[in-house]
Short mmCIF file of C-alpha atoms in Angstrom, two decimals:
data_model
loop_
_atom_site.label_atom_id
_atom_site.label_comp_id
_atom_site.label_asym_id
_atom_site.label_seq_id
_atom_site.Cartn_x
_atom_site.Cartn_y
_atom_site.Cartn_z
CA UNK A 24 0.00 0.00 0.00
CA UNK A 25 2.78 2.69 1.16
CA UNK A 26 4.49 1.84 -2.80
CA UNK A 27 1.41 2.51 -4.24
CA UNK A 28 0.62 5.60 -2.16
CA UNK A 29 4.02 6.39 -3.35
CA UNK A 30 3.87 6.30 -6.80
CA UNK A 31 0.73 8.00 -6.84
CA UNK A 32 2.29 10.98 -5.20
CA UNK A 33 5.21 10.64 -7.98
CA UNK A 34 3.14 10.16 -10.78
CA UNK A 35 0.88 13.71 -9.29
CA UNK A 36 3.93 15.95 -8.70
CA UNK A 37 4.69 14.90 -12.29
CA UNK A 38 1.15 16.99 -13.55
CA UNK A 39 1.78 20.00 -15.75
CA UNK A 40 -0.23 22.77 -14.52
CA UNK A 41 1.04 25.03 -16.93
CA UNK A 42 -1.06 23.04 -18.87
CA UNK A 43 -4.13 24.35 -17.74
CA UNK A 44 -6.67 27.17 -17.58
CA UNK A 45 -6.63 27.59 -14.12
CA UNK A 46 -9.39 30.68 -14.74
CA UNK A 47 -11.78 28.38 -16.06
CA UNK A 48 -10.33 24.97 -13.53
CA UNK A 49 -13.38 23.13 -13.00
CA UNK A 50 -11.89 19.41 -12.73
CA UNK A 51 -12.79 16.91 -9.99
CA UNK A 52 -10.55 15.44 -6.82
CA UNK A 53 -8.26 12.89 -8.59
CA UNK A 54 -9.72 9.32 -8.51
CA UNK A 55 -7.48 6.84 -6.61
CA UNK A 56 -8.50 3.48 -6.34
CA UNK A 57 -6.83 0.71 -3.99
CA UNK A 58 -8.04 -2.69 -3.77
CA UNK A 59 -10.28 -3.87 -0.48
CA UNK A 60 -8.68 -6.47 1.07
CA UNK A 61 -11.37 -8.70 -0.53
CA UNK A 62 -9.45 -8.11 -3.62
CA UNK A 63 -6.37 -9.39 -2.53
CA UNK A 64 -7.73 -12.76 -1.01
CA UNK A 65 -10.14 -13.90 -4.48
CA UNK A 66 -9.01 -16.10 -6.49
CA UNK A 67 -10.22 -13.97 -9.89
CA UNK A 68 -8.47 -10.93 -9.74
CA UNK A 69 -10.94 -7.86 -11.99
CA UNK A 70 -10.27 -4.51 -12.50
CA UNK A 71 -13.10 -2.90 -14.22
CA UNK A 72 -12.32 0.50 -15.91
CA UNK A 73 -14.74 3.34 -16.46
CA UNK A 74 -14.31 6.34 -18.17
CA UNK A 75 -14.19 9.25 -15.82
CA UNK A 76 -16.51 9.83 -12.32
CA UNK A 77 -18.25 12.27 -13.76
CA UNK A 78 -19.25 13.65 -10.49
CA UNK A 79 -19.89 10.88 -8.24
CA UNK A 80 -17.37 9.88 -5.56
CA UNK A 81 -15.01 12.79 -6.25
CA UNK A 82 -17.58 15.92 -6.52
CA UNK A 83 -16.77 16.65 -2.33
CA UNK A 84 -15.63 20.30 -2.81
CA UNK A 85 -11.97 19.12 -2.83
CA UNK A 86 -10.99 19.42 -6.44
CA UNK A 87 -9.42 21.68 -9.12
CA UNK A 88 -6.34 21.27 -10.29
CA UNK A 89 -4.81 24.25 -8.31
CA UNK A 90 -5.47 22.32 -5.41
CA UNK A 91 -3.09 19.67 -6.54
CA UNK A 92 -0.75 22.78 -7.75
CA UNK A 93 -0.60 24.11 -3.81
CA UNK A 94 -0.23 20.30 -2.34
CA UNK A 95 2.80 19.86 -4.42
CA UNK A 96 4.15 23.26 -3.92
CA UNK A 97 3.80 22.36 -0.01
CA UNK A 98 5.37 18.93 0.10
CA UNK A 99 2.04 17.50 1.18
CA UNK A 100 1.31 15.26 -2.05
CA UNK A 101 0.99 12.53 -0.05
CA UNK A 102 -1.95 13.50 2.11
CA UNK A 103 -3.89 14.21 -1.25
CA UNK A 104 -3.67 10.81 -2.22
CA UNK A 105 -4.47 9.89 1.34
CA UNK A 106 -7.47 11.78 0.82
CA UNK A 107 -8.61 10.11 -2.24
CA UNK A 108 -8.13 6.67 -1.36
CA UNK A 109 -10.10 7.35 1.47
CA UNK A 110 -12.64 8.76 -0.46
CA UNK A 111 -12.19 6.01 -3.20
CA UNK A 112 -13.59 3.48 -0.47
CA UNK A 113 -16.64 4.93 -0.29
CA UNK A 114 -17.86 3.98 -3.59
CA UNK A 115 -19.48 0.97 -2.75
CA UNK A 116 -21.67 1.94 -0.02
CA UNK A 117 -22.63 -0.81 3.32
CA UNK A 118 -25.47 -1.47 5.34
CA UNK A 119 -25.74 -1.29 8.67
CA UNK A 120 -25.22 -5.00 8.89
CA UNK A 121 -21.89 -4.19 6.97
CA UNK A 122 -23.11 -5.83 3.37
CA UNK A 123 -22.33 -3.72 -0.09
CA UNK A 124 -25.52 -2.14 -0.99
CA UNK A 125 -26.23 -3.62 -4.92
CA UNK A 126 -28.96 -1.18 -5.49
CA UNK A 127 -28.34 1.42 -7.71
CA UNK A 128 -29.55 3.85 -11.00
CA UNK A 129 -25.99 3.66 -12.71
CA UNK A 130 -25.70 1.54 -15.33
CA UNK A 131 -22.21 1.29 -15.20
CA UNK A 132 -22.56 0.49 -11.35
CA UNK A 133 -25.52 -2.29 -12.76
CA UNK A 134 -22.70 -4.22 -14.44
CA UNK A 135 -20.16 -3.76 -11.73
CA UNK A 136 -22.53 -5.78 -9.51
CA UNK A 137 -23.45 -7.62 -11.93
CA UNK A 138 -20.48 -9.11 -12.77
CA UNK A 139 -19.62 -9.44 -9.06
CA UNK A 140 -22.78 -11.66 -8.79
CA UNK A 141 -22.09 -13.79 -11.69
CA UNK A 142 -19.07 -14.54 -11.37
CA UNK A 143 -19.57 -15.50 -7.74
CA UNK A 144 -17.31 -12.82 -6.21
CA UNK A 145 -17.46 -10.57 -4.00
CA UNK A 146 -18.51 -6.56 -4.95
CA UNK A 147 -15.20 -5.51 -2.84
CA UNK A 148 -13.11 -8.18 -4.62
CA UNK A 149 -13.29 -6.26 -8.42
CA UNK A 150 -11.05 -3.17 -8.39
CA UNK A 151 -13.31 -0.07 -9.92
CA UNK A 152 -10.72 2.20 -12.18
CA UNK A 153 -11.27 4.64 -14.57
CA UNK A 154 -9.75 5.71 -18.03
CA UNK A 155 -8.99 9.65 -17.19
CA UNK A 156 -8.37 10.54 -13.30
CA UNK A 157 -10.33 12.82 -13.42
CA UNK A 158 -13.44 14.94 -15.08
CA UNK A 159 -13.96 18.63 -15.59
CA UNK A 160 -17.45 19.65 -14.52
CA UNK A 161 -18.97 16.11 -14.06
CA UNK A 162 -18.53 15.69 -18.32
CA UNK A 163 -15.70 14.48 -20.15
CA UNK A 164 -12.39 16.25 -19.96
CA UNK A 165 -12.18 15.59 -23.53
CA UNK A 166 -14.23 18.28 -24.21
CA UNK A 167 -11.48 20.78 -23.15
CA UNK A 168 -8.51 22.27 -25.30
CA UNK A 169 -6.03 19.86 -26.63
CA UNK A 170 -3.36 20.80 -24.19
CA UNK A 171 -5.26 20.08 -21.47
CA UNK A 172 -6.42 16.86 -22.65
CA UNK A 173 -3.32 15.66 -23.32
CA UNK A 174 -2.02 16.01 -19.61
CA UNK A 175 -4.81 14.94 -18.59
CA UNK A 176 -4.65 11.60 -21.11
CA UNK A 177 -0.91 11.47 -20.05
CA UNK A 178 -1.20 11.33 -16.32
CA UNK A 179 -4.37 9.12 -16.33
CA UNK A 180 -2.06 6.85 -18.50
CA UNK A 181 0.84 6.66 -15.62
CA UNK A 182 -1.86 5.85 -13.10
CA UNK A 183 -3.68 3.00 -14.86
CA UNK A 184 0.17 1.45 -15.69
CA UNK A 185 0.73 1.48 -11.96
CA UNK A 186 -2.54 0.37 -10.90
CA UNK A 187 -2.35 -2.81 -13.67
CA UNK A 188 1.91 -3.01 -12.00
CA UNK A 189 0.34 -3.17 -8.45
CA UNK A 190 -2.63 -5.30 -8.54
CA UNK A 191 -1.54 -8.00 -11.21
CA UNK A 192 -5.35 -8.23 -12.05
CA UNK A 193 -6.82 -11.72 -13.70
CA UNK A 194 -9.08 -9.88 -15.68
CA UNK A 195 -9.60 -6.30 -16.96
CA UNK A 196 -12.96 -5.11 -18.27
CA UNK A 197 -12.58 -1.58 -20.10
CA UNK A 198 -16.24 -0.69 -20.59
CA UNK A 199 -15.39 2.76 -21.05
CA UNK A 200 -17.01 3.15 -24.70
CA UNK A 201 -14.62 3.22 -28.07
CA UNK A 202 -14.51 6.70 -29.23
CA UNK A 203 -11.44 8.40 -28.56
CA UNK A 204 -10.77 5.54 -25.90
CA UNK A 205 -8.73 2.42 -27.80
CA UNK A 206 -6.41 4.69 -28.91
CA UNK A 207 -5.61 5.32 -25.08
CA UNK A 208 -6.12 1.71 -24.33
CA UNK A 209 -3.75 0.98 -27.23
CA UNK A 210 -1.25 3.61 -26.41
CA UNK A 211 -0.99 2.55 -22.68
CA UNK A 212 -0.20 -1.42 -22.99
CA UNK A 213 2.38 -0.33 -26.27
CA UNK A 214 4.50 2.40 -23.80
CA UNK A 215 3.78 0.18 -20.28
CA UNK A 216 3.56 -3.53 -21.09
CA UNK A 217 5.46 -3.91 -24.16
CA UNK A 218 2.21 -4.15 -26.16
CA UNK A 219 -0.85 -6.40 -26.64
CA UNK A 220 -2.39 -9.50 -28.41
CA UNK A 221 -5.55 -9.77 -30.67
CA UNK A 222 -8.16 -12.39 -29.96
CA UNK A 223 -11.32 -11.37 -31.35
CA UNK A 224 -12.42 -8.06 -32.41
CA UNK A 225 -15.45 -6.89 -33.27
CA UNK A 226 -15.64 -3.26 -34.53
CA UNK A 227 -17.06 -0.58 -32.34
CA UNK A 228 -18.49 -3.61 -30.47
CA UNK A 229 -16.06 -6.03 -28.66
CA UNK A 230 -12.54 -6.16 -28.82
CA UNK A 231 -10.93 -9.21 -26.35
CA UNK A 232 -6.98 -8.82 -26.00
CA UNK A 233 -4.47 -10.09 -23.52
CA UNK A 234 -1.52 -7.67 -21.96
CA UNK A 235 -0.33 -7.37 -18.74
CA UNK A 236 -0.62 -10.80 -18.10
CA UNK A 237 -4.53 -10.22 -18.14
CA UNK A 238 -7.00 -11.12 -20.24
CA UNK A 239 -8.25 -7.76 -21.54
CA UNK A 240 -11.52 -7.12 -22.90
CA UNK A 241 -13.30 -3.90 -24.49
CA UNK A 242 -17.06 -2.86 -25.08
CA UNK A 243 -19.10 -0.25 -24.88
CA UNK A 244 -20.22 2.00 -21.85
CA UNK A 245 -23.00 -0.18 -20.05
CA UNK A 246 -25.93 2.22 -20.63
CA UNK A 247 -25.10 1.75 -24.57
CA UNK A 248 -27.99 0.03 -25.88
CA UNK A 249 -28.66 -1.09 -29.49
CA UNK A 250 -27.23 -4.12 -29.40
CA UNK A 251 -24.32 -3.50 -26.52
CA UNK A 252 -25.67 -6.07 -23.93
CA UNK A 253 -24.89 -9.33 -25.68
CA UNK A 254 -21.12 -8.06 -25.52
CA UNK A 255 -21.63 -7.26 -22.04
CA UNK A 256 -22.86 -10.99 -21.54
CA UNK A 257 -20.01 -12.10 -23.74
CA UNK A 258 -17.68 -10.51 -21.34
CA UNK A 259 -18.95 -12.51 -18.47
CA UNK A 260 -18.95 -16.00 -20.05
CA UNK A 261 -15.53 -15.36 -21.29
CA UNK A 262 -14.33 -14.50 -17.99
CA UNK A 263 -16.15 -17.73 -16.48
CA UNK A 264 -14.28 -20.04 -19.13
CA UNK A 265 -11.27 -18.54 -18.20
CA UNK A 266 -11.70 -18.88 -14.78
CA UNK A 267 -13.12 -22.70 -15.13
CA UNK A 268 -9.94 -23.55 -18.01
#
């Protein structure tokens, strides 16, 4: 845990700011997951990869990128990861009687239980991750200039690498969507993990590869309809032969 707090603080001081607009710096807390202990103890390792919050879990008045500008400046990187680890275990929210509460409107968090339940594993077992770090305004930082983007692409690269290095995952489920996302996908196993390997792809649809050591798969966001949910069922059988071969 300490290496991983560690390189997270690395890979932040690393940020640009120059970058950015900090007149018109409307981006989230940076997202930070770390594995339950739940995680470490099953015996199928999953990392399922979003896009970006878009709000949830890192909308808690502790954001902007200036804030991570004045953290660095003070030497006190650390105690913003700190902060959102912490607040990364509060995504899946407990009872009373301390069980993960599956109900939910999110589609994306629909599948993430989803799979938990059908693959017989527990909902703090499968490591939650997502694409970019962070998003500007609960959107898509993709919608700002192209500088900005591309530190923000950049960075969110270095911390799914490390994430991937620390956890070793089985399994990792990009259902992030495909536009403007393989080439991120593509870009991050070719610089980290000395590329990838093909084993069925589908176009726009499915795309199943393995790096990593993992078994990589790629399909739409889960509230993509027309079509989309037979991948998403795809996914899951896939990962259950794997797991039974």
């Amino acid at each position: 845990m300490d290496a991983l707090v560690n390189d997270y603080a690395r890979i932040l001081r690393e940020l640009k700011i120059s970058s950015f607009n900090l007149e018109e710096d409307k981006y989230s807390g940076v997202f930070l997951p770390v594995p339950f202990y739940d995680y470490w103890s099953s015996n199928l390792k999953i990392m399922l990869v979003g896009r970006e919050t878009a709000g949830w879990n890192t909308n808690n008045n502790k954001n902007k990128i200036n804030r991570v500008a004045d953290f660095v400046e003070k030497d006190k990187v650390c105690e913003l990861v700190c902060e959102a680890t912490e607040r990364y275990k509060k995504h899946l929210p407990v009872s009373k009687g301390g069980k993960v509460i599956t109900k939910t409107r999110s589609r994306f968090k629909q599948y993430f239980f989803r799979l938990a339940k059908e693959l017989e594993v527990d909902p703090k077992s499968i490591v939650y991750a997502n694409v970019f770090a962070w998003d500007y305004n609960k959107k898509s930082p993709r919608t700002r200039p192209k500088n900005e983007v591309e530190e923000i692409t950049s960075i969110s690269k270095e911390f799914l690498a490390i994430q991937i290095k620390h956890f070793q995952p089985d399994v990792v489920v990009f259902a992030a969507g495909f536009v403007g996302i393989d080439p991120i996908i593509k870009q991050l196993f070719n610089e980290k993990f000395g590329g990838y390997r093909n084993k069925e792809v589908i176009s726009g649809k499915f795309w199943e590869f393995e790096a990593g050591n993992a078994t990589c798969f790629r399909i739409a966001h889960p509230r993509a309809t027309h079509g989309h949910g037979e991948f998403r069922d795809k996914v899951i059988q896939r990962i259950k032969s794997r797991a039974a071969g």
